[in-house]
XYZ file of C-alpha atoms in Angstrom:
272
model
C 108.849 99.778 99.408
C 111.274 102.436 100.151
C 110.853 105.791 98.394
C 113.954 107.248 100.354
C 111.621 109.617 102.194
C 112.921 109.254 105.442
C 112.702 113.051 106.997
C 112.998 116.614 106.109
C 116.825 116.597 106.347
C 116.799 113.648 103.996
C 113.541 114.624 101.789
C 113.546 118.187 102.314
C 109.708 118.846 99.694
C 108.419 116.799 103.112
C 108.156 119.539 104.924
C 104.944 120.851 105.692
C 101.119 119.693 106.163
C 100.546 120.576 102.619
C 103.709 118.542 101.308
C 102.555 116.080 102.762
C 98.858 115.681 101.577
C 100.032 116.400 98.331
C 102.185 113.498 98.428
C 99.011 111.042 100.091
C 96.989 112.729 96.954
C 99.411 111.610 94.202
C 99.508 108.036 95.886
C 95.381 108.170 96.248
C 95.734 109.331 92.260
C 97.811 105.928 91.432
C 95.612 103.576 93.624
C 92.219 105.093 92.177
C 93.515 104.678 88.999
C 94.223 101.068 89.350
C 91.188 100.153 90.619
C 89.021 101.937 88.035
C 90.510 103.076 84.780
C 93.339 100.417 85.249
C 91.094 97.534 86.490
C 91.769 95.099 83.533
C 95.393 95.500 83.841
C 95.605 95.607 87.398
C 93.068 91.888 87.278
C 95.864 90.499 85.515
C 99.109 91.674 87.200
C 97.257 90.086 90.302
C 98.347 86.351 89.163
C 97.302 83.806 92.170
C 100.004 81.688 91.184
C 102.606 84.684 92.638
C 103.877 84.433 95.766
C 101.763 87.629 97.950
C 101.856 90.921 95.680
C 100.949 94.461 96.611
C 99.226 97.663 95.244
C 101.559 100.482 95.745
C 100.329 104.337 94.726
C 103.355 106.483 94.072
C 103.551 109.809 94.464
C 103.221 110.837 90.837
C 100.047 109.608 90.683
C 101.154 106.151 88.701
C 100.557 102.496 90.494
C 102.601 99.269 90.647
C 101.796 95.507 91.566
C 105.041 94.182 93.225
C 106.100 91.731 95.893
C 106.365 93.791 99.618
C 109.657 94.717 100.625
C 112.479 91.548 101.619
C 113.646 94.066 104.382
C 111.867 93.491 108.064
C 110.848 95.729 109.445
C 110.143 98.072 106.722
C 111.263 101.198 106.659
C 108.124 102.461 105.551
C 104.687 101.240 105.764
C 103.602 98.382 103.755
C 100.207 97.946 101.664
C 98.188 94.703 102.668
C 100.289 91.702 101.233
C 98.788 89.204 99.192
C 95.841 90.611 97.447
C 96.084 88.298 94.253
C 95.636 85.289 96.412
C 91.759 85.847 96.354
C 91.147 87.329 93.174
C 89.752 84.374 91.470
C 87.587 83.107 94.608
C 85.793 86.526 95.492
C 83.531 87.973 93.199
C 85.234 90.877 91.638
C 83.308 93.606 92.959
C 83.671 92.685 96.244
C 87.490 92.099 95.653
C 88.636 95.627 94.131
C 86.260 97.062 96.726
C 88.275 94.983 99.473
C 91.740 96.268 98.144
C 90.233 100.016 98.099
C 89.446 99.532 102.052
C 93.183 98.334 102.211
C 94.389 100.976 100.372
C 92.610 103.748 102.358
C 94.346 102.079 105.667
C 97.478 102.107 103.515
C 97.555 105.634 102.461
C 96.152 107.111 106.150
C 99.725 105.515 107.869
C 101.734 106.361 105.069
C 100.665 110.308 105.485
C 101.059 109.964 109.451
C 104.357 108.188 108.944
C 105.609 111.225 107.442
C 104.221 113.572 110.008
C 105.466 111.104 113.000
C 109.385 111.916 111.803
C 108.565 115.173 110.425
C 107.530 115.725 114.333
C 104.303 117.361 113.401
C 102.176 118.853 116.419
C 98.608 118.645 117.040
C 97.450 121.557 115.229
C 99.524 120.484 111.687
C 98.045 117.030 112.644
C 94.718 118.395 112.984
C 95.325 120.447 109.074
C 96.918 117.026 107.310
C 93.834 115.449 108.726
C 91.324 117.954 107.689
C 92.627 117.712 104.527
C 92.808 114.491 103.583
C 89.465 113.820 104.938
C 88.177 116.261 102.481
C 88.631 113.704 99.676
C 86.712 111.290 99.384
C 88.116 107.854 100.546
C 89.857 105.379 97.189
C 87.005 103.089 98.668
C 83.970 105.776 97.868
C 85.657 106.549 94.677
C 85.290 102.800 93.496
C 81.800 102.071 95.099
C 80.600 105.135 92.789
C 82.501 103.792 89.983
C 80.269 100.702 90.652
C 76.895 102.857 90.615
C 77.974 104.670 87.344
C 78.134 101.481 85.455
C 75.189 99.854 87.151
C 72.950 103.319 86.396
C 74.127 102.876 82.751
C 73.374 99.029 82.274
C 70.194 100.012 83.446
C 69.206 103.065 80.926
C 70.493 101.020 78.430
C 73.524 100.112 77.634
C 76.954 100.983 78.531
C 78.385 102.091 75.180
C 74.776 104.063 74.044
C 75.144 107.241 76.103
C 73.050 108.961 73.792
C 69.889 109.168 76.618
C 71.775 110.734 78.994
C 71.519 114.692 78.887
C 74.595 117.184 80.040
C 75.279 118.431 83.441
C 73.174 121.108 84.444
C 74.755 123.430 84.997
C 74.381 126.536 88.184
C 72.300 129.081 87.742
C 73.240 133.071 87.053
C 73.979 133.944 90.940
C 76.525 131.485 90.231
C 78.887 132.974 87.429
C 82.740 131.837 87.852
C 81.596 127.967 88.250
C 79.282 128.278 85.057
C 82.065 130.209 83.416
C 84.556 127.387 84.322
C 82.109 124.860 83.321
C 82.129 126.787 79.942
C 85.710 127.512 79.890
C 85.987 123.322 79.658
C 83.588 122.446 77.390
C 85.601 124.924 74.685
C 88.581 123.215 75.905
C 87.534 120.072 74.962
C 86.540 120.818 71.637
C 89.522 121.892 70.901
C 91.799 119.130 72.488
C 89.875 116.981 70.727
C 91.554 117.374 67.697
C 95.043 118.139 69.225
C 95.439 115.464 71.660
C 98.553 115.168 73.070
C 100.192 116.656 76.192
C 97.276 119.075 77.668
C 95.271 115.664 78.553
C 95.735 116.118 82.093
C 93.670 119.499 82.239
C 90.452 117.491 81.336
C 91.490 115.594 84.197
C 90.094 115.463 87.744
C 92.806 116.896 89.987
C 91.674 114.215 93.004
C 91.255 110.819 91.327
C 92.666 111.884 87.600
C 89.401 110.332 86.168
C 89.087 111.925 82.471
C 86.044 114.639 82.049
C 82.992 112.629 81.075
C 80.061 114.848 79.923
C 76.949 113.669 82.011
C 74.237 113.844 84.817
C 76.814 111.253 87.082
C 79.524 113.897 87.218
C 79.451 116.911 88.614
C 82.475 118.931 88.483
C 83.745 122.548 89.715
C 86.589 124.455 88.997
C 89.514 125.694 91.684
C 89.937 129.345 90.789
C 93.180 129.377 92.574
C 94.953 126.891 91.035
C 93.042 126.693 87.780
C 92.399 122.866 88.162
C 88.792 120.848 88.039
C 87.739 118.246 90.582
C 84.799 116.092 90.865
C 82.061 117.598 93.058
C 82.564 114.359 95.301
C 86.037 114.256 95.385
C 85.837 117.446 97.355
C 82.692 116.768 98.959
C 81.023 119.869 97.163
C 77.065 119.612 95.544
C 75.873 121.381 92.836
C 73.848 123.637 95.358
C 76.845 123.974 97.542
C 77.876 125.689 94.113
C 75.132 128.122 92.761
C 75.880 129.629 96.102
C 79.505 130.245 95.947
C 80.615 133.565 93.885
C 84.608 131.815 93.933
C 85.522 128.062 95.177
C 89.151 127.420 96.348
C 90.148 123.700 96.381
C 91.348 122.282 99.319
C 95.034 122.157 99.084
C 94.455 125.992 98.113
C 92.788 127.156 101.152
C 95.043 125.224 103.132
C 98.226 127.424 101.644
C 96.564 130.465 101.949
C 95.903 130.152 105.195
C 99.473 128.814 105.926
C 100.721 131.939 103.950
C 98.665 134.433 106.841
C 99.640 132.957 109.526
C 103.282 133.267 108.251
C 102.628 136.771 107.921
C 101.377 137.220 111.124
C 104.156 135.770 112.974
C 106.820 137.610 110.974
C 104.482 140.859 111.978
C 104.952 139.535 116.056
C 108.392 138.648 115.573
C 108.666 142.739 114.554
C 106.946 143.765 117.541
C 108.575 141.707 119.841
C-alpha cells in the first residue's frame, strides 16, 4: 500500500514526532474500528476463497480489506498477508485477537518507517515512542471489547442494560473532569435529537468508540483540545482523576512541550 508518504520534502505534515503519532493514531482509529464496531463487516470482507487479503488502517481513521501491494519490495511496510485464510478454522475470538497482535506490529514499523526517512534522533525517537505507548495497544482495545460483552452476557443479557448503573463519577476535589463529564451528558441529550454531523464529539478521540453510559467505561476529558478519551486508552483511572485539578491528553502535552523548547532555543539563538 503506498500512501505517497515518502519524506518531508515529499509529505511535508510528516514532519515532526507529533505528525507522526497523529498519523499511527488515525491508522490505530481504522484498525480498532474494524475489529470491534466493524467486526461483522470486516468477517465477511475476509472471504477464504481470496487469494491473501490485508487489514490496512488509514490515516483518517477509516479501514480497508485489500490484496498487499503487487510491487516487491514495498515501498512501505506491509500488514500481515493472508488473514482470511484462517477465519473459518480459528475460533473467532482468537482470530480478530490474532489480527489485533498483527496490527500492533503493523502500526509500530509503519510509525518508525516514517521517523527512519524523516531521520529522527534518539530523543524524537524516545517522544514518538512515549507517545504511542501511551495508548493502549489495538490488541488491549479488542481483549476489553471481549470482557465488555462477556460482563454483560453474564448480568443478563446483552441488549437489557437496564441493571447497569452510570459512571461514577470524581468527587468535588475533582471539578473540571466532573464538569466535563457533565458538559457530555447535556451534549448528548441534545444530539440525540439532532443527529447528524457533531457525532464525532461523543466519540473517543483514541479508538473512536461511541460514548456508552456505564460502569465499563470510564472516560475523561482533554482540556486542551476539548476532546474525550477512554480512561484506558490513555492509561488514566478514575483515581488518577479525582486527583488532577486539569488533564492534558497526550498528543497535547507532547506540543506544549515541543512549543517551550522552541522558545527556548529561539531565546539561545538571541544570546548567542
Amino acid at each position: 500500500m503506498d500512501d505517497g508518504v515518502l519524506s518531508a520534502a515529499i509529505h511535508p505534515k510528516l514532519q515532526s514526532p507529533d505528525h507522526v503519532f497523529r498519523q499511527y493514531l488515525g491508522r490505530r482509529a481504522g484498525i480498532v474500528k474494524a475489529l470491534t464496531e466493524d467486526v461483522a463487516e470486516f468477517y465477511e470482507q475476509c472471504d477464504p476463497e481470496k487469494a491473501g487479503l490485508c487489514l490496512y488502517g488509514l490515516p483518517d481513521g477509516t479501514w480497508k480489506v485489500n490484496f498487499p501491494v503487487e510491487k516487491i519490495p514495498s515501498i512501505l511496510p506491509e500488514p500481515v498477508c493472508g488473514i482470511n485464510f484462517a477465519r473459518d478454522g480459528t475460533a473467532k475470538k482468537d482470530w480478530i485477537s490474532l489480527i489485533a497482535v498483527h496490527s500492533d506490529a503493523w502500526l509500530m514499523s509503519m510509525a518508525f518507517y516514517h521517523a527512519g526517512r524523516l531521520a529522527f534522533d534518539r530523543e524524537a525517537r524516545t517522544e514518538l515512542f512515549r507517545m504511542i505507548n501511551s495508548f493502549s495497544t489495538t490488541f488491549e482495545v479488542v481483549r476489553e471489547s471481549y470482557k465488555k460483552k462477556r460482563s454483560q452476557v453474564c448480568n443478563g443479557s446483552i441488549e437489557n442494560k437496564s441493571s447497569f448503573q452510570p459512571p461514577r463519577k470524581p468527587n468535588s476535589n475533582s471539578k473540571p473532569v466532573k464538569q466535563a463529564l457533565q458538559t457530555l451528558e447535556e451534549e448528548n441529550g441534545a444530539k440525540a435529537g439532532e443527529g447528524g454531523d457533531d457525532q464525532a464529539s461523543n466519540e473517543c478521540a483514541a479508538c473512536c468508540e461511541a460514548y456508552s453510559d456505564d460502569e465499563l467505561h470510564f472516560w475523561i476529558f482533554c482540556d486542551d483540545c476539548t476532546r474525550w478519551f477512554h480512561g484506558k486508552c490513555v492509561q488514566v483511572t478514575p483515581t488518577m482523576a479525582k486527583a488532577m485539578k486539569k488533564y492534558v491528553c497526550p498528543g497535547c502535552s507532547y506540543r506544549s512541550k515541543a512549543t517551550k523548547a522552541s522558545g527556548a532555543n529561539v531565546v539561545t539563538s538571541l544570546d548567542s
